[in-house]
Amino acid sequence: MKAAQVQEKGGDFKIVELDKPKPGPKEVLIKVEACGICHSDAFVKDGTFPGIQYPRVPGHEVVGTVEEVGERVNIWKKGQRVGVGWHGGHCFECDPCRKGDFINCKNAKVSGISYDGGYAEFMTAPQEAVASVPKELSSAEAAPLLCAGITVFNALRNSGIKPGDIVAVQGIGGLGHLAIQYSAKMGMLTVAISHSDNKKELAKELGAKHFINTEKEDPAKALQKLGGAKLILATAPVGKAITAVVDGLGIDGKLLIVAATGEEVKVSPMQLLMGRKSLAGWPSGTAKDSEDTLDFSALTGTVPMIEEYPLDKVNEAYDRMINNKARFRVVLKP
Amino acid sequence: MKAAQVQEKGGDFKIVELDKPKPGPKEVLIKVEACGICHSDAFVKDGTFPGIQYPRVPGHEVVGTVEEVGERVNIWKKGQRVGVGWHGGHCFECDPCRKGDFINCKNAKVSGISYDGGYAEFMTAPQEAVASVPKELSSAEAAPLLCAGITVFNALRNSGIKPGDIVAVQGIGGLGHLAIQYSAKMGMLTVAISHSDNKKELAKELGAKHFINTEKEDPAKALQKLGGAKLILATAPVGKAITAVVDGLGIDGKLLIVAATGEEVKVSPMQLLMGRKSLAGWPSGTAKDSEDTLDFSALTGTVPMIEEYPLDKVNEAYDRMINNKARFRVVLKP
Amino acid sequence: MKAAQVQEKGGDFKIVELDKPKPGPKEVLIKVEACGICHSDAFVKDGTFPGIQYPRVPGHEVVGTVEEVGERVNIWKKGQRVGVGWHGGHCFECDPCRKGDFINCKNAKVSGISYDGGYAEFMTAPQEAVASVPKELSSAEAAPLLCAGITVFNALRNSGIKPGDIVAVQGIGGLGHLAIQYSAKMGMLTVAISHSDNKKELAKELGAKHFINTEKEDPAKALQKLGGAKLILATAPVGKAITAVVDGLGIDGKLLIVAATGEEVKVSPMQLLMGRKSLAGWPSGTAKDSEDTLDFSALTGTVPMIEEYPLDKVNEAYDRMINNKARFRVVLKP
Amino acid sequence: MKAAQVQEKGGDFKIVELDKPKPGPKEVLIKVEACGICHSDAFVKDGTFPGIQYPRVPGHEVVGTVEEVGERVNIWKKGQRVGVGWHGGHCFECDPCRKGDFINCKNAKVSGISYDGGYAEFMTAPQEAVASVPKELSSAEAAPLLCAGITVFNALRNSGIKPGDIVAVQGIGGLGHLAIQYSAKMGMLTVAISHSDNKKELAKELGAKHFINTEKEDPAKALQKLGGAKLILATAPVGKAITAVVDGLGIDGKLLIVAATGEEVKVSPMQLLMGRKSLAGWPSGTAKDSEDTLDFSALTGTVPMIEEYPLDKVNEAYDRMINNKARFRVVLKP
Ligand SMILES: [Zn+2]
Ligand SMILES: [Zn+2]
Ligand SMILES: [Zn+2]
Ligand SMILES: [Zn+2]
Ligand SMILES: [Zn+2]
Ligand SMILES: [Zn+2]
Ligand SMILES: [Zn+2]
Ligand SMILES: [Zn+2]
């Protein structure tokens, strides 16, 4: 089978011919139909994920059909359309797993990092990492929902917001353009925050009621003018930009960060005390959360804006993503 | 009547003779029996509270008996023992008030700052700022519960912790020594964090199961060794010390800050994402929250450790507090 | 001014000429533009509300403009468009009020029952019972939202459901036809339950994804086939019909009842234990909740289906409502 | 090995000699040190559990030491002291399991019903059904905590109550005498409800602040006199008795039922609407919940009152339990 491999830290993607993998006893073999390119694939390309081993086939936004199941697989059947996201499997035996909190498994695997992912014609995945895909969604549209989509959907639905609340989405990119849609479909009064007016029109079309251009106005003040945000979902991984919106929180407001960055956010207790405000982080979710994300997307007609590339053009496709040129997610089709 | 007044920014307390005040139509006149000295009284002495006017009588940890009620007061009766805390009244008409969220009233008054407080033989307070005091508590013991006590009790009970959870109290002072007791009485596995072993013995007596000396070990690592804290209650207003415990949070852990400081706390999204962690602030509470605090204290036998001073010795008493010499709250008795 | 009065228990509505009322010190005089007829107006007509006094002008779904304000009114200004719902005022001084839980005020007033309501050209209301009405909604459409609307909106948003959850609305009438819309606009997978196919088409148009006809199939089984409801909102006040859907709850499912009836619902602990299920009740809400309801309705374009009648035809209009002939709310226009 | 078997529906317990069982690949063999007798063991004796097969060794409150582990067991090691409760294993693959909600597993096993339990010298259990037992607790004291204890502890801690709340425990038996202790140790204002004064003294000793004798006064009225219960934990499986306390709920009050009975509870929507009240059920919990229960018991010194019997006297021991003579749990020691 054909696959796009990173062969060493910092290397380009090479199209190689590999043996079609065999599923282990609790694994599923998937014939890939679409695989999104995620910013976190840079962990593989740049070798920044702790302990990563080469060669490695990235890809954790995978949709395809079950080609074969391992001998002890009960959940899945040949022919089903399924997906695999960032959470690539768990041990069932550590303390978080025993509590049912699989996303915090101490031995969690990451698809396309712990094992080969979806930049290929086929991939295997542990059965617990696999999600069912509803027929309403095309494979190419569904793929980015398995990482970009689930992250913001799961963060939003578990954030404690209630219909009608003021929800600001900071950053309009792969995550943000989905978050705006989800937020609006959940009945929130949605505010988009960006650093130019380029995406103003689009943000409104996606469901934003208000738009804040941080170059033109202080986003914290602008949010306070609207009443103060109950939730600010930070999708752009820039410490300064996140710090800049803290004072835009209203009473009981929460700044929920899904942007994975090690950059510092600075906040003083006084900023949080009055009004009982908070800062929090949210990771992605499990296969079951993926199913919920996909089902909600099907129910409400929420899909990502995508650019499709054949697997052979993986380097070109990756460049679109890494240089923030794509509107908004790039999807490989093998 | 006798009162201890601050007459100008930075001035000492002067014992003066004032007219006994008359309660307004919705106000209560209280014959003060005890008034705690709180670190926030420095706002009055140092003139750091926005818009403060002099002369001013501080004091927002007041217990006494109702001496007289205003003409439209229905809640209180002459002779009742009552208390007044930090929250000194609200407007009933702003948006937060219309939602019943009085602590966030846009026109909230602060006792001993917006109007004269409890460093005196008598004080008046709006009826909505007054709390009933249960007979099980002495006036001197109850007084500090109206600010130090309510702050940590209210923060703890609303933090989402569940019995048996690991709760760390950072700082063993006026707030901390009460927080340790409350946490233990709520059935939490309580951990005390201090910067020396001086209060180790005491912390255990107050109910702490574990003690962490930050001079001897990294508090974040020490907390992780215990399993990771579900809650860290930060009572010491030192940005660096708060920053230092963030990585001691366990899964779903919350760092809840009651220490009012403008010092920066630094945190990266990556620290919060994995494990869904959060940083949050909590202010004190309303008169009803004070009643709950006092009732819980009576129910569980929780009282502050106090040092009592006559009103005349207010300067000496204040010095004990401001220099962190008191164990742990100083109470004036007129 | 003209008003429609009930003059004795069981009497018809009489159109009478009354003095235009004067607002008290904390009251607002409203020039009525529209007043919904609610099933609870039968309390007035039939004399079944404890302590009701005659003559009485009913009406608690009132929209109009502020004509005059009492001397101590700060919240409202002449000319504003406002509304009044079921919750007609509170005392600010009882225990629930001191907690900010106004809807549970021990001395709560009910508009159109404790004092004359909106079946008239003018009415007065305490300022705390008054809600602001957004310009996007017409007065006639906004009126029913102040009782039928707020009840189901407030119940839904506070029920703990999350976007994508299966939410069943039992009964498609004045409350139900709004609940279906709200639920769909909140991103819920909405199921309508009725006892005939008459409203099947309509239910789908209002946003229901599924429709259950209780004459054709057991609603509990039908809900289980869909996966089990996370929430069933019971809007039809029939004990047997409510009892019949209990077993349609899924894991963590809640049967939330807004239908005010004294009829018995029967349930066994075994039905609730497995799956951690619950039965709960929800009353309407405060003026602030009304504002949230109206704002959400404006944001999402949710309006009731109404039939308009001039005040003179109040008896005819009331008959439409009481005989379940209206689709779905009747609104009087003075 | 020696075991106490039920050989047919309704039959007595027979002491038999069986082969010491071998653990399967993911199972643990436990040398039993103590096994509580639970009212639910009547399901085995009376043959009322759907699909039960004979002969069967009951027992789902088991404490012992790991004697041997199956080849794929990673969690447990020979020599550890462990326990097994009602929840006897789950499939990891059904929808609830994929969500981490093991207690609602569609293929859940019950210890001592789906397979032989702890009325024996040895038993095997799936590794996921096994809990670690802290050294502070004796095996005989720990055993009943694995069903009676976990049920009330888990119900209480997940009920939403906050320290200082009024919590009523209806029924003072095996579950109730533990619930009173847990509630008090969680800082609740605890009220015991019984149908005679026999256990009044004891209830106070266990931590109850108030005692209600339902023969002397209406429990609903008595609870309202105290302010209304935030939680009533119903531990006695009597429909009428549960129905009788509904009106004792205060605002936001919840009647939480852990008593497994098919008897009807009757409630009208009107009883629930005003004050936002609810009725709910709670099952026991998983092995991880058992560990939390045991750890909390060790932390707070909460143990059941027990009567110990040798395995040979199982019939006598069972009679004590089934006739409500035991104070309060009977424990077999092989
Ligand atoms: Zn794990
Ligand atoms: Zn990704
Ligand atoms: Zn203070
Ligand atoms: Zn206010
Ligand atoms: Zn009231
Ligand atoms: Zn109504
Ligand atoms: Zn299962
Ligand atoms: Zn049991």
Short mmCIF file of N, CA and C in Angstrom, two decimals, chain C residues 172-227:
data_model
loop_
_atom_site.label_atom_id
_atom_site.label_comp_id
_atom_site.label_asym_id
_atom_site.label_seq_id
_atom_site.Cartn_x
_atom_site.Cartn_y
_atom_site.Cartn_z
N ILE C 172 -48.07 18.68 22.50
CA ILE C 172 -47.82 19.76 21.54
C ILE C 172 -48.96 20.76 21.63
N GLY C 173 -48.84 21.67 22.59
CA GLY C 173 -49.85 22.71 22.74
C GLY C 173 -49.15 24.03 22.88
N GLY C 174 -49.72 24.89 23.73
CA GLY C 174 -49.12 26.20 23.94
C GLY C 174 -47.68 26.11 24.41
N LEU C 175 -47.42 25.27 25.39
CA LEU C 175 -46.05 25.11 25.88
C LEU C 175 -45.22 24.24 24.94
N GLY C 176 -45.82 23.13 24.52
CA GLY C 176 -45.08 22.16 23.73
C GLY C 176 -44.58 22.69 22.40
N HIS C 177 -45.41 23.49 21.72
CA HIS C 177 -44.98 23.94 20.39
C HIS C 177 -43.83 24.94 20.51
N LEU C 178 -43.71 25.56 21.67
CA LEU C 178 -42.54 26.42 21.91
C LEU C 178 -41.34 25.58 22.35
N ALA C 179 -41.61 24.58 23.18
CA ALA C 179 -40.52 23.73 23.68
C ALA C 179 -39.81 23.01 22.53
N ILE C 180 -40.57 22.54 21.57
CA ILE C 180 -39.96 21.86 20.41
C ILE C 180 -39.01 22.81 19.69
N GLN C 181 -39.46 24.03 19.49
CA GLN C 181 -38.61 25.01 18.81
C GLN C 181 -37.36 25.33 19.62
N TYR C 182 -37.55 25.61 20.90
CA TYR C 182 -36.39 25.96 21.73
C TYR C 182 -35.38 24.81 21.76
N SER C 183 -35.91 23.62 21.97
CA SER C 183 -35.04 22.45 22.06
C SER C 183 -34.21 22.29 20.78
N ALA C 184 -34.85 22.43 19.65
CA ALA C 184 -34.14 22.31 18.36
C ALA C 184 -33.12 23.43 18.21
N LYS C 185 -33.48 24.62 18.61
CA LYS C 185 -32.57 25.77 18.48
C LYS C 185 -31.39 25.66 19.45
N MET C 186 -31.54 24.84 20.47
CA MET C 186 -30.45 24.60 21.41
C MET C 186 -29.56 23.45 20.94
N GLY C 187 -29.89 22.90 19.78
CA GLY C 187 -29.06 21.83 19.23
C GLY C 187 -29.39 20.44 19.76
N MET C 188 -30.60 20.29 20.29
CA MET C 188 -30.97 18.98 20.82
C MET C 188 -31.60 18.12 19.72
N LEU C 189 -31.44 16.83 19.83
CA LEU C 189 -32.14 15.92 18.95
C LEU C 189 -33.55 15.80 19.53
N THR C 190 -34.47 16.49 18.91
CA THR C 190 -35.78 16.71 19.51
C THR C 190 -36.83 15.72 19.02
N VAL C 191 -37.59 15.19 19.99
CA VAL C 191 -38.63 14.21 19.69
C VAL C 191 -39.96 14.78 20.20
N ALA C 192 -40.96 14.80 19.36
CA ALA C 192 -42.28 15.26 19.79
C ALA C 192 -43.17 14.07 20.08
N ILE C 193 -43.92 14.17 21.19
CA ILE C 193 -44.84 13.09 21.57
C ILE C 193 -46.26 13.65 21.63
N SER C 194 -47.16 13.04 20.86
CA SER C 194 -48.54 13.49 20.87
C SER C 194 -49.46 12.28 20.80
N HIS C 195 -50.77 12.52 20.98
CA HIS C 195 -51.68 11.37 20.99
C HIS C 195 -52.44 11.20 19.67
N SER C 196 -51.98 11.89 18.64
CA SER C 196 -52.55 11.65 17.31
C SER C 196 -51.54 12.14 16.29
N ASP C 197 -51.81 11.88 15.02
CA ASP C 197 -50.88 12.33 13.99
C ASP C 197 -51.20 13.73 13.49
N ASN C 198 -52.23 14.36 14.07
CA ASN C 198 -52.67 15.68 13.60
C ASN C 198 -51.54 16.70 13.52
N LYS C 199 -50.66 16.66 14.50
CA LYS C 199 -49.63 17.70 14.57
C LYS C 199 -48.26 17.18 14.14
N LYS C 200 -48.24 16.02 13.51
CA LYS C 200 -46.97 15.41 13.11
C LYS C 200 -46.19 16.32 12.16
N GLU C 201 -46.87 16.75 11.13
CA GLU C 201 -46.23 17.60 10.12
C GLU C 201 -45.68 18.86 10.77
N LEU C 202 -46.56 19.48 11.56
CA LEU C 202 -46.18 20.72 12.24
C LEU C 202 -44.97 20.52 13.15
N ALA C 203 -44.99 19.42 13.90
CA ALA C 203 -43.89 19.16 14.84
C ALA C 203 -42.56 19.11 14.10
N LYS C 204 -42.55 18.47 12.96
CA LYS C 204 -41.33 18.40 12.16
C LYS C 204 -40.90 19.81 11.72
N GLU C 205 -41.87 20.59 11.27
CA GLU C 205 -41.57 21.97 10.85
C GLU C 205 -40.99 22.79 12.00
N LEU C 206 -41.47 22.51 13.20
CA LEU C 206 -41.00 23.26 14.36
C LEU C 206 -39.61 22.82 14.80
N GLY C 207 -39.15 21.69 14.25
CA GLY C 207 -37.79 21.28 14.56
C GLY C 207 -37.65 19.88 15.11
N ALA C 208 -38.78 19.17 15.29
CA ALA C 208 -38.69 17.81 15.80
C ALA C 208 -38.07 16.90 14.74
N LYS C 209 -37.16 16.06 15.18
CA LYS C 209 -36.51 15.09 14.28
C LYS C 209 -37.34 13.81 14.22
N HIS C 210 -37.99 13.52 15.34
CA HIS C 210 -38.82 12.32 15.41
C HIS C 210 -40.18 12.67 16.00
N PHE C 211 -41.15 11.83 15.70
CA PHE C 211 -42.51 12.05 16.19
C PHE C 211 -43.06 10.73 16.70
N ILE C 212 -43.63 10.75 17.90
CA ILE C 212 -44.22 9.54 18.47
C ILE C 212 -45.71 9.77 18.72
N ASN C 213 -46.52 8.90 18.11
CA ASN C 213 -47.97 8.95 18.31
C ASN C 213 -48.32 7.90 19.36
N THR C 214 -48.72 8.37 20.54
CA THR C 214 -48.96 7.44 21.66
C THR C 214 -50.15 6.51 21.44
N GLU C 215 -50.96 6.83 20.45
CA GLU C 215 -52.07 5.92 20.14
C GLU C 215 -51.57 4.73 19.32
N LYS C 216 -50.48 4.97 18.60
CA LYS C 216 -49.96 3.91 17.73
C LYS C 216 -48.86 3.08 18.37
N GLU C 217 -48.10 3.72 19.26
CA GLU C 217 -47.01 2.95 19.86
C GLU C 217 -46.78 3.41 21.31
N ASP C 218 -46.22 2.52 22.10
CA ASP C 218 -45.87 2.82 23.48
C ASP C 218 -44.73 3.85 23.46
N PRO C 219 -44.99 5.05 24.01
CA PRO C 219 -43.96 6.10 23.92
C PRO C 219 -42.66 5.71 24.63
N ALA C 220 -42.75 4.95 25.71
CA ALA C 220 -41.54 4.54 26.42
C ALA C 220 -40.68 3.65 25.52
N LYS C 221 -41.33 2.69 24.88
CA LYS C 221 -40.58 1.80 23.99
C LYS C 221 -40.03 2.55 22.79
N ALA C 222 -40.83 3.45 22.26
CA ALA C 222 -40.39 4.22 21.09
C ALA C 222 -39.16 5.06 21.45
N LEU C 223 -39.16 5.64 22.64
CA LEU C 223 -38.00 6.43 23.06
C LEU C 223 -36.78 5.54 23.26
N GLN C 224 -37.00 4.37 23.84
CA GLN C 224 -35.87 3.45 24.03
C GLN C 224 -35.27 3.03 22.70
N LYS C 225 -36.14 2.89 21.68
CA LYS C 225 -35.64 2.52 20.36
C LYS C 225 -34.69 3.60 19.82
N LEU C 226 -34.96 4.83 20.20
CA LEU C 226 -34.09 5.94 19.76
C LEU C 226 -32.83 6.06 20.61
N GLY C 227 -32.79 5.31 21.71
CA GLY C 227 -31.61 5.36 22.56
C GLY C 227 -31.93 5.76 24.00
#
